[in-house]
Amino acid sequence: MGLLDNATQKDYYEGNNYGSYQFVSLQDIITQFMAVYVGEDKVINKISRNDVAFWAQRGLAELSFDTFKSIKAQQIDVPPSLTMRLPHDYVNYTQVSWVDSSGIKHPIYPTSDSSNPFQVEQEADGSYIFNVSLSDSFKLNKDNGWIVNDPKMLGQVVGLNDFTEASANDNDKLVIEQHSTDRHAFGSIVTYCYQKIDVTEYTLASLEATAVTVAASTQVITSNDTEPYPAGATTGTFNTPSTTVRVGLSTSPPSKLLGHDSSSAGGETTNKSVDYYDIAYLEWTAGETGEKIINEDLDFTNIQGDVYLTIISIAPWVDNNTNVMSTQLKVLSEVSGVRLESLLPTGKLTSTNSKESSTFTNFKSKTPAENSSNDDYEDDVYWPNEGERYGLDPQRAQVNGSFYVDNRLGKINFSSNISGKTVILDYISDSLGTDGEMQVHKFAEEAMYKWITYGVLSTKSNVPEIIVRRAKKERFASTRQAKLRLSNIKLKEITQVLRGKSKQIKH
């Protein structure tokens, strides 16, 4: 009986899911376990599917750490900040390396001689400075963690619904540029921008911001405009809508839908309604400008963890002429000075710079002892050192650079000679990051069944201890067998390596 789900070879080779037959999904593991292991006169007489799903996920995570092959990797070009964010499903790294122009990986070695600690702010006499009130200013620029509805990053001037910095010298002003939607077969768009923040330390707080909106008006389009128009472009006077800007806090992120009305592609967005802000919000509309502040009713006592600081701009365009260049027909709103401040003392230590200590600043600003050069494999640049490297610590007897993991901020920090290089992080995941990766190699399928069996039996009452011990031994044996199978040992490859043992090494 075939198990290929009626998929033809044509379906497989014209698809993009190659090699999938070697894996079994976690859902199939759970279903097959319920069918074969659970029931009257079976190993487990009765158990809920939720319990089986829990132990299946625990087994998948544990086997991912030291039995399954580590196949996850990320590659980035190291920015001037010399940091790399840890992946969302990161558990530990297996190797960090940079890639040269030949595509060869050079291992970067961890250093234990530096770190990025929390730097305590002190008075001139050395005494510690405590926060009398907690405050956060949310700089409106592309490097400060904002998530924008447009896939293009904050700070680029590239088209529809962009959030753009007002100027290079004003790093705390957000210009919201909303164009006529003539190029699109749906209504006007509700633009959003948000950031997730931790309010654990807040009790009572105030929210303030400054905004600029525009009133309904008209805009004249003439043939003398700087941008070229398509053939048959319409010129004339067009109505522009008034804009509404809201800055507020919600317990949920904004909807990904952008339509202003139900006829929009995907439907009308809930972001248009003030009901989205279930904590508090500030609003400017139809030409209102200036600073607004909420000094009361911001009570975070019953809120644990994260909330969403969201900026929403609404421009309800009604004109829809396909011959009007939307890059010309637009309205601009602005937001600046977004600030959240605790109204009660916190008594918490402050830091001179919560993101970077002077230790890390010094580490990344100095040329390391293991100064890197780009060897092209055609010379003996490292061989002329006749004995001078004797006694050197092996972690420094290399030119590839160094790194350490900053678990406090969830980043990897690199030495200065890694700046601009392409870095690859090979890492271990628990395989629970996404539904698609929750799968088990067929070499370890039996180990998963034994993992679930032992987990269920060890937590059920009235199960004889001898049965539990037998399940534990079977789990151990099946895990060991899976590890041997997945080690992927090939006799010919071992033989090839051993042939090198017969070579005479000259001293």
Coordinates of C-alpha atoms in Angstrom, one line a residue:
M1 CA 0.0 0.0 0.0
G2 CA 1.6 3.3 -1.1
L3 CA 1.7 6.3 1.2
L4 CA 2.3 9.0 -1.3
D5 CA -1.2 10.6 -1.0
N6 CA -2.0 10.0 -4.7
A7 CA 0.7 12.5 -5.6
T8 CA 2.2 11.8 -9.0
Q9 CA 5.9 12.2 -9.9
K10 CA 4.9 15.1 -12.0
D11 CA 3.3 16.8 -9.0
Y12 CA 6.4 16.3 -7.0
Y13 CA 9.0 17.5 -9.5
E14 CA 7.0 20.5 -10.5
G15 CA 6.3 21.5 -6.9
N16 CA 8.7 23.0 -4.4
N17 CA 8.6 20.7 -1.4
Y18 CA 11.5 18.4 -2.4
G19 CA 12.6 15.7 0.0
S20 CA 9.5 15.9 2.1
Y21 CA 8.9 12.1 2.0
Q22 CA 11.7 11.6 4.6
F23 CA 9.6 13.4 7.2
V24 CA 6.4 12.8 9.1
S25 CA 4.3 15.7 10.4
L26 CA 3.7 16.0 14.1
Q27 CA 0.0 15.9 13.5
D28 CA 0.4 12.5 11.7
I29 CA 2.5 11.2 14.6
I30 CA -0.2 12.2 17.1
T31 CA -3.0 10.7 15.0
Q32 CA -1.2 7.4 14.5
F33 CA -0.3 7.2 18.2
M34 CA -4.0 7.6 19.1
A35 CA -4.9 4.9 16.7
V36 CA -2.3 2.3 17.6
Y37 CA -1.2 2.9 21.2
V38 CA -4.5 4.1 22.8
G39 CA -7.6 1.9 23.4
E40 CA -8.9 -1.2 25.2
D41 CA -6.2 -3.9 25.6
K42 CA -3.5 -1.5 24.4
V43 CA -0.5 0.1 26.2
I44 CA -2.6 3.1 27.2
N45 CA -6.3 2.5 27.8
K46 CA -7.5 6.1 27.8
I47 CA -5.9 9.5 27.2
S48 CA -7.0 12.8 25.6
R49 CA -5.5 14.0 22.4
N50 CA -4.4 17.2 24.1
D51 CA -2.2 15.2 26.5
V52 CA -0.7 13.3 23.6
A53 CA -0.1 16.6 21.7
F54 CA 1.7 18.0 24.8
W55 CA 4.1 15.0 25.1
A56 CA 4.6 14.9 21.3
Q57 CA 5.8 18.5 21.4
R58 CA 8.0 17.8 24.4
G59 CA 9.5 14.8 22.6
L60 CA 10.1 16.9 19.4
A61 CA 11.9 19.6 21.4
E62 CA 14.1 17.2 23.4
L63 CA 15.1 15.2 20.3
S64 CA 15.8 18.4 18.4
F65 CA 18.5 19.4 20.9
D66 CA 20.8 16.4 20.5
T67 CA 19.4 13.8 18.2
F68 CA 18.0 15.5 15.1
K69 CA 20.4 17.1 12.6
S70 CA 20.7 20.8 13.1
I71 CA 19.5 22.2 9.7
K72 CA 18.6 25.8 10.6
A73 CA 20.8 28.7 9.7
Q74 CA 20.6 32.5 9.1
Q75 CA 22.9 34.7 7.1
I76 CA 23.2 38.5 7.4
D77 CA 25.6 41.3 6.4
V78 CA 26.9 42.6 9.7
P79 CA 25.9 46.3 10.1
P80 CA 28.1 49.0 11.7
S81 CA 26.5 48.3 15.0
L82 CA 28.3 44.9 15.0
T83 CA 25.3 43.1 16.3
M84 CA 23.1 40.3 15.0
R85 CA 19.6 39.6 16.4
L86 CA 19.0 36.1 17.7
P87 CA 16.4 34.2 15.6
H88 CA 12.9 33.9 17.1
D89 CA 13.3 30.1 17.6
Y90 CA 16.9 30.2 18.8
V91 CA 18.0 27.8 21.6
N92 CA 21.7 27.6 21.1
Y93 CA 24.3 28.1 18.4
T94 CA 26.4 25.3 16.8
Q95 CA 28.7 27.5 14.8
V96 CA 29.1 31.2 13.8
S97 CA 31.2 31.9 10.7
W98 CA 31.9 34.5 8.1
V99 CA 32.0 33.8 4.4
D100 CA 34.7 35.0 2.0
S101 CA 34.5 35.8 -1.7
S102 CA 35.2 32.1 -2.5
G103 CA 32.1 31.1 -0.5
I104 CA 34.2 29.4 2.1
K105 CA 33.1 29.6 5.8
H106 CA 35.6 30.8 8.3
P107 CA 34.7 29.9 11.9
I108 CA 34.4 32.9 14.3
Y109 CA 35.4 31.9 17.8
P110 CA 33.5 32.9 21.0
T111 CA 35.3 35.1 23.5
S112 CA 34.9 34.8 27.3
D113 CA 36.9 38.0 27.9
S114 CA 34.1 40.5 27.3
S115 CA 30.4 41.1 27.7
N116 CA 27.7 43.8 27.5
P117 CA 26.5 44.2 31.1
F118 CA 23.8 46.6 32.4
Q119 CA 25.7 49.8 33.1
V120 CA 24.4 51.5 36.2
E121 CA 24.2 55.3 36.1
Q122 CA 26.0 57.0 39.0
E123 CA 26.4 60.3 40.7
A124 CA 29.8 62.1 40.8
D125 CA 30.5 60.5 44.3
G126 CA 29.7 57.0 42.9
S127 CA 26.2 56.6 44.5
Y128 CA 23.6 54.9 42.3
I129 CA 20.9 56.9 40.5
F130 CA 17.3 55.5 40.7
N131 CA 14.4 56.3 38.5
V132 CA 11.9 58.6 40.2
S133 CA 9.6 58.1 37.3
L134 CA 9.9 55.7 34.4
S135 CA 9.7 57.2 31.0
D136 CA 10.1 56.1 27.4
S137 CA 10.5 58.3 24.3
F138 CA 9.8 56.4 21.1
K139 CA 12.1 57.8 18.4
L140 CA 10.3 57.7 15.1
N141 CA 13.0 56.3 12.9
K142 CA 13.7 53.1 11.1
D143 CA 16.2 51.8 13.7
N144 CA 13.8 51.9 16.7
G145 CA 11.7 48.8 16.3
W146 CA 8.6 50.2 14.5
I147 CA 6.5 47.8 12.4
V148 CA 4.9 49.5 9.4
N149 CA 2.0 48.3 7.2
D150 CA 4.0 48.9 4.1
P151 CA 6.7 46.2 3.5
K152 CA 9.2 49.0 2.8
M153 CA 11.2 50.1 5.8
L154 CA 10.7 53.2 7.8
G155 CA 12.9 56.0 6.4
Q156 CA 12.6 55.3 2.7
V157 CA 10.8 57.6 0.3
V158 CA 9.5 55.1 -2.2
G159 CA 5.8 55.4 -2.8
L160 CA 2.4 54.6 -1.5
N161 CA 1.6 55.1 2.2
D162 CA 5.2 55.5 3.3
F163 CA 6.3 56.6 6.7
T164 CA 9.3 58.8 6.1
E165 CA 11.6 60.8 8.3
A166 CA 11.1 64.5 7.9
S167 CA 14.8 65.2 7.5
A168 CA 18.2 63.8 8.4
N169 CA 18.5 66.4 11.2
D170 CA 15.1 65.7 12.7
N171 CA 15.1 62.1 13.9
D172 CA 11.9 62.2 15.9
K173 CA 9.4 63.3 13.4
L174 CA 7.3 60.9 11.3
V175 CA 5.8 62.2 8.0
I176 CA 2.8 60.1 6.9
E177 CA 2.5 60.4 3.2
Q178 CA -0.9 59.1 1.8
H179 CA -1.4 59.1 -1.9
S180 CA -4.6 58.9 -4.0
T181 CA -5.4 55.3 -4.6
D182 CA -6.1 55.7 -8.3
R183 CA -3.6 52.9 -9.1
H184 CA -5.5 50.4 -7.1
A185 CA -8.9 48.8 -7.5
F186 CA -10.0 49.5 -4.0
G187 CA -10.8 52.4 -1.6
S188 CA -8.4 54.6 0.4
I189 CA -6.0 53.0 2.8
V190 CA -5.7 53.4 6.6
T191 CA -2.0 53.5 7.3
Y192 CA -0.6 52.1 10.6
C193 CA 2.7 51.9 12.4
Y194 CA 3.2 50.2 15.8
Q195 CA 5.6 49.1 18.4
K196 CA 5.3 46.4 21.1
I197 CA 6.3 47.6 24.5
D198 CA 6.6 46.0 27.9
V199 CA 4.6 47.9 30.6
T200 CA 5.4 45.5 33.5
E201 CA 7.1 48.4 35.4
Y202 CA 4.3 50.8 34.8
T203 CA 1.3 51.4 37.2
L204 CA -0.2 54.8 36.4
A205 CA 1.2 56.6 33.4
S206 CA 0.7 59.5 31.0
L207 CA 0.9 59.5 27.2
E208 CA 1.8 62.5 25.1
A209 CA 2.5 63.2 21.4
T210 CA 2.4 66.0 18.9
A211 CA 0.7 65.7 15.5
V212 CA -0.1 67.8 12.4
T213 CA -3.2 67.0 10.3
V214 CA -4.6 68.7 7.2
A215 CA -8.1 69.9 6.5
A216 CA -10.0 69.0 3.3
S217 CA -8.7 71.0 0.4
T218 CA -8.0 71.0 -3.3
Q219 CA -4.9 70.3 -5.3
V220 CA -4.1 71.5 -8.8
I221 CA -2.4 69.1 -11.2
T222 CA -0.9 70.7 -14.3
S223 CA 1.3 69.5 -17.1
N224 CA 4.1 71.6 -15.6
D225 CA 4.6 69.2 -12.6
T226 CA 8.0 67.8 -12.3
E227 CA 7.1 64.1 -12.7
P228 CA 6.1 62.9 -16.2
Y229 CA 2.5 61.8 -16.8
P230 CA 1.3 58.8 -18.8
A231 CA -0.4 59.3 -22.1
G232 CA -3.8 60.9 -21.7
A233 CA -3.1 61.9 -18.1
T234 CA -5.8 64.0 -16.5
T235 CA -4.9 67.5 -15.2
G236 CA -7.1 69.9 -13.3
T237 CA -8.2 70.6 -9.7
F238 CA -8.9 67.6 -7.4
N239 CA -10.4 67.4 -3.9
T240 CA -8.0 66.1 -1.2
P241 CA -9.5 64.7 2.1
S242 CA -8.9 65.8 5.6
T243 CA -6.7 63.5 7.6
T244 CA -7.1 62.0 11.0
V245 CA -4.2 60.8 13.2
R246 CA -4.5 58.7 16.3
V247 CA -1.7 57.7 18.7
G248 CA -2.7 55.3 21.4
L249 CA -2.3 52.0 23.3
S250 CA -4.0 48.7 22.7
T251 CA -3.7 45.2 24.0
S252 CA -3.7 43.8 20.5
P253 CA -1.7 44.7 17.3
P254 CA -3.5 46.5 14.5
S255 CA -5.3 44.6 11.8
K256 CA -3.3 43.8 8.6
L257 CA -6.3 44.9 6.5
L258 CA -5.9 48.4 5.2
G259 CA -9.2 49.2 3.4
H260 CA -11.2 52.3 4.4
D261 CA -14.5 50.7 3.5
S262 CA -16.1 47.3 2.8
S263 CA -15.6 47.6 -0.9
S264 CA -11.8 47.6 -0.4
A265 CA -9.7 44.6 -1.3
G266 CA -9.8 42.3 1.7
G267 CA -12.6 44.3 3.4
E268 CA -12.8 47.2 5.7
T269 CA -10.2 47.4 8.4
T270 CA -11.0 47.6 12.1
N271 CA -8.1 50.1 12.5
K272 CA -10.5 52.9 11.3
S273 CA -12.6 52.6 14.4
V274 CA -11.6 54.2 17.7
D275 CA -12.7 50.9 19.4
Y276 CA -9.3 49.5 18.3
Y277 CA -7.7 51.4 21.2
D278 CA -9.0 49.5 24.2
I279 CA -6.6 51.3 26.6
A280 CA -6.4 55.0 25.6
Y281 CA -5.7 57.2 22.6
L282 CA -5.0 60.8 21.4
E283 CA -6.6 62.1 18.2
W284 CA -6.1 65.0 15.8
T285 CA -8.3 65.6 12.8
A286 CA -9.1 68.0 10.0
G287 CA -6.3 70.4 10.4
E288 CA -5.7 70.1 14.2
T289 CA -2.1 70.4 15.2
G290 CA -0.1 70.6 18.4
E291 CA 0.7 68.6 21.5
K292 CA -1.9 66.5 23.4
I293 CA -1.5 64.5 26.6
I294 CA -3.4 62.0 28.7
N295 CA -2.6 62.5 32.4
E296 CA -5.1 60.1 33.9
D297 CA -7.0 56.8 33.3
L298 CA -3.8 55.1 32.1
D299 CA -3.8 52.3 34.7
F300 CA -1.5 49.4 33.9
T301 CA -2.1 47.6 37.2
N302 CA -4.1 44.8 35.7
I303 CA -2.0 44.5 32.5
Q304 CA 1.0 42.2 32.5
G305 CA 3.6 42.1 29.8
D306 CA 3.2 43.8 26.4
V307 CA 0.9 46.4 24.9
Y308 CA 1.0 48.0 21.4
L309 CA 1.8 51.6 20.9
T310 CA 0.1 52.3 17.6
I311 CA 0.0 55.3 15.2
I312 CA -2.9 55.3 12.7
S313 CA -3.5 57.8 9.9
I314 CA -6.8 57.9 7.9
A315 CA -7.2 59.8 4.6
P316 CA -10.6 58.9 3.1
W317 CA -10.0 59.6 -0.6
V318 CA -13.1 59.7 -2.7
D319 CA -11.8 60.8 -6.2
N320 CA -10.6 57.7 -8.2
N321 CA -9.3 58.8 -11.5
T322 CA -6.9 56.2 -13.1
N323 CA -5.2 58.9 -15.1
V324 CA -4.1 61.0 -12.1
M325 CA -0.5 60.3 -11.0
S326 CA -0.9 59.2 -7.4
T327 CA 2.7 60.2 -6.7
Q328 CA 1.5 63.8 -7.2
L329 CA -1.9 63.7 -5.5
K330 CA -1.2 63.2 -1.8
V331 CA -1.8 64.5 1.7
L332 CA 0.8 64.7 4.5
S333 CA 0.4 64.2 8.2
E334 CA 3.1 64.3 10.9
V335 CA 3.7 62.8 14.3
S336 CA 6.5 63.6 16.8
G337 CA 7.4 63.6 20.5
V338 CA 5.7 60.3 21.4
R339 CA 6.3 59.7 25.1
L340 CA 5.0 57.3 27.8
E341 CA 5.8 58.3 31.4
S342 CA 5.1 56.7 34.7
L343 CA 3.3 59.0 37.2
L344 CA 4.6 57.0 40.2
P345 CA 8.1 56.4 41.4
T346 CA 9.6 53.1 40.4
G347 CA 12.8 53.0 42.5
K348 CA 14.5 51.2 39.7
L349 CA 18.2 51.5 38.8
T350 CA 18.8 53.6 35.7
S351 CA 21.4 53.0 33.0
T352 CA 23.5 55.5 31.1
N353 CA 22.6 53.5 28.0
S354 CA 20.3 50.5 28.4
K355 CA 21.3 49.1 25.0
E356 CA 25.1 49.3 25.1
S357 CA 27.6 49.4 28.0
S358 CA 31.0 51.1 27.7
T359 CA 32.5 47.5 27.8
F360 CA 30.9 46.7 24.5
T361 CA 31.6 50.1 23.1
N362 CA 35.3 49.6 23.7
F363 CA 35.2 46.0 22.5
K364 CA 33.8 46.9 19.1
S365 CA 35.8 50.1 18.6
K366 CA 39.3 48.5 18.9
T367 CA 41.1 46.4 16.3
P368 CA 41.3 43.0 17.9
A369 CA 44.5 41.1 18.4
E370 CA 43.3 38.5 15.9
N371 CA 43.3 41.1 13.1
S372 CA 41.7 39.7 10.0
S373 CA 43.1 39.5 6.5
N374 CA 41.3 38.0 3.5
D375 CA 43.5 35.0 2.5
D376 CA 43.0 34.0 -1.1
Y377 CA 44.4 30.5 -0.5
E378 CA 47.3 31.2 -2.9
D379 CA 50.1 32.1 -0.5
D380 CA 51.7 30.9 2.8
V381 CA 50.9 34.1 4.7
Y382 CA 50.5 32.3 8.0
W383 CA 53.4 29.9 7.8
P384 CA 56.4 32.1 8.2
N385 CA 55.7 32.5 11.9
E386 CA 58.5 30.1 13.0
G387 CA 57.7 29.4 16.6
E388 CA 56.6 32.9 17.6
R389 CA 53.0 31.6 18.3
Y390 CA 54.2 29.1 20.9
G391 CA 52.1 29.3 24.1
L392 CA 49.4 31.5 22.6
D393 CA 45.8 30.9 23.7
P394 CA 44.1 28.9 20.9
Q395 CA 41.0 31.1 20.9
R396 CA 43.3 34.0 19.9
A397 CA 45.5 32.1 17.5
Q398 CA 43.3 32.9 14.5
V399 CA 42.4 35.8 12.3
N400 CA 38.6 35.2 11.9
G401 CA 37.4 37.5 14.7
S402 CA 35.4 36.8 17.8
F403 CA 31.9 37.1 19.2
Y404 CA 29.8 36.6 22.3
V405 CA 26.1 36.1 22.9
D406 CA 24.3 38.9 24.7
N407 CA 21.4 37.1 26.3
R408 CA 20.2 40.2 28.1
L409 CA 19.3 41.9 24.8
G410 CA 19.0 38.8 22.6
K411 CA 21.9 39.7 20.2
I412 CA 25.2 38.4 19.1
N413 CA 28.0 41.0 19.4
F414 CA 31.0 40.9 17.1
S415 CA 34.5 42.3 17.2
S416 CA 35.4 45.2 14.9
N417 CA 37.0 43.1 12.1
I418 CA 33.6 41.5 11.3
S419 CA 32.0 44.7 10.2
G420 CA 30.5 44.5 6.7
K421 CA 31.2 40.7 6.4
T422 CA 28.6 38.1 5.6
V423 CA 28.0 36.1 8.7
I424 CA 26.2 32.7 9.0
L425 CA 24.7 31.6 12.3
D426 CA 24.0 27.8 12.4
Y427 CA 21.8 27.2 15.4
I428 CA 19.6 24.7 17.2
S429 CA 15.9 25.2 17.4
D430 CA 13.3 23.2 19.4
S431 CA 11.4 22.7 16.0
L432 CA 8.3 24.3 17.5
G433 CA 8.8 27.8 15.9
T434 CA 6.3 27.3 13.1
D435 CA 3.7 24.6 12.2
G436 CA 5.6 23.8 9.0
E437 CA 8.8 22.7 10.8
M438 CA 7.0 20.5 13.4
Q439 CA 8.0 17.3 11.6
V440 CA 10.0 14.2 12.5
H441 CA 12.5 12.3 10.3
K442 CA 11.3 8.7 9.7
F443 CA 14.5 7.4 11.2
A444 CA 13.3 8.9 14.5
E445 CA 9.6 8.1 14.2
E446 CA 9.7 5.2 16.6
A447 CA 11.6 7.3 19.1
M448 CA 8.8 9.8 19.1
Y449 CA 6.2 7.1 19.8
K450 CA 8.3 5.8 22.8
W451 CA 8.8 9.4 24.0
I452 CA 5.0 10.0 24.1
T453 CA 4.4 6.6 25.7
Y454 CA 6.8 7.2 28.5
G455 CA 5.6 10.7 29.0
V456 CA 1.9 9.6 29.3
L457 CA 2.6 6.6 31.5
S458 CA 4.9 8.5 33.9
T459 CA 2.2 11.1 34.7
K460 CA -0.8 8.7 34.9
S461 CA -1.9 7.5 38.3
N462 CA -2.2 3.8 39.1
V463 CA 0.3 2.7 36.5
P464 CA 2.6 -0.1 37.8
E465 CA 6.2 1.1 38.3
I466 CA 7.5 -1.8 36.3
I467 CA 5.5 -0.6 33.3
V468 CA 6.9 2.9 33.6
R469 CA 10.5 1.7 33.9
R470 CA 10.0 -0.5 30.8
A471 CA 8.7 2.5 28.8
K472 CA 11.7 4.5 30.0
K473 CA 14.2 1.8 28.8
E474 CA 12.4 1.6 25.4
R475 CA 12.5 5.4 25.1
F476 CA 16.3 5.4 25.8
A477 CA 16.9 2.5 23.3
S478 CA 14.8 4.0 20.5
T479 CA 16.5 7.5 21.0
R480 CA 19.9 5.9 20.8
Q481 CA 19.0 4.0 17.6
A482 CA 17.6 7.2 16.0
K483 CA 20.8 9.1 16.9
L484 CA 22.9 6.4 15.2
R485 CA 20.7 6.4 12.1
L486 CA 20.7 10.2 11.8
S487 CA 24.5 10.5 12.3
N488 CA 24.6 9.7 8.6
I489 CA 27.8 7.6 8.7
K490 CA 28.9 6.5 5.2
L491 CA 31.5 3.8 4.9
K492 CA 33.0 5.2 1.8
E493 CA 33.4 8.6 3.4
I494 CA 35.1 7.1 6.4
T495 CA 37.4 5.1 4.2
Q496 CA 38.4 8.2 2.2
V497 CA 39.3 10.0 5.5
L498 CA 41.3 7.1 6.7
R499 CA 43.3 7.0 3.5
G500 CA 44.8 10.3 4.6
K501 CA 46.2 8.6 7.7
S502 CA 48.7 6.8 5.5
K503 CA 50.3 10.0 4.3
Q504 CA 53.7 10.8 5.7
I505 CA 53.8 14.2 7.4
K506 CA 57.1 16.0 7.2
H507 CA 58.3 17.9 10.2

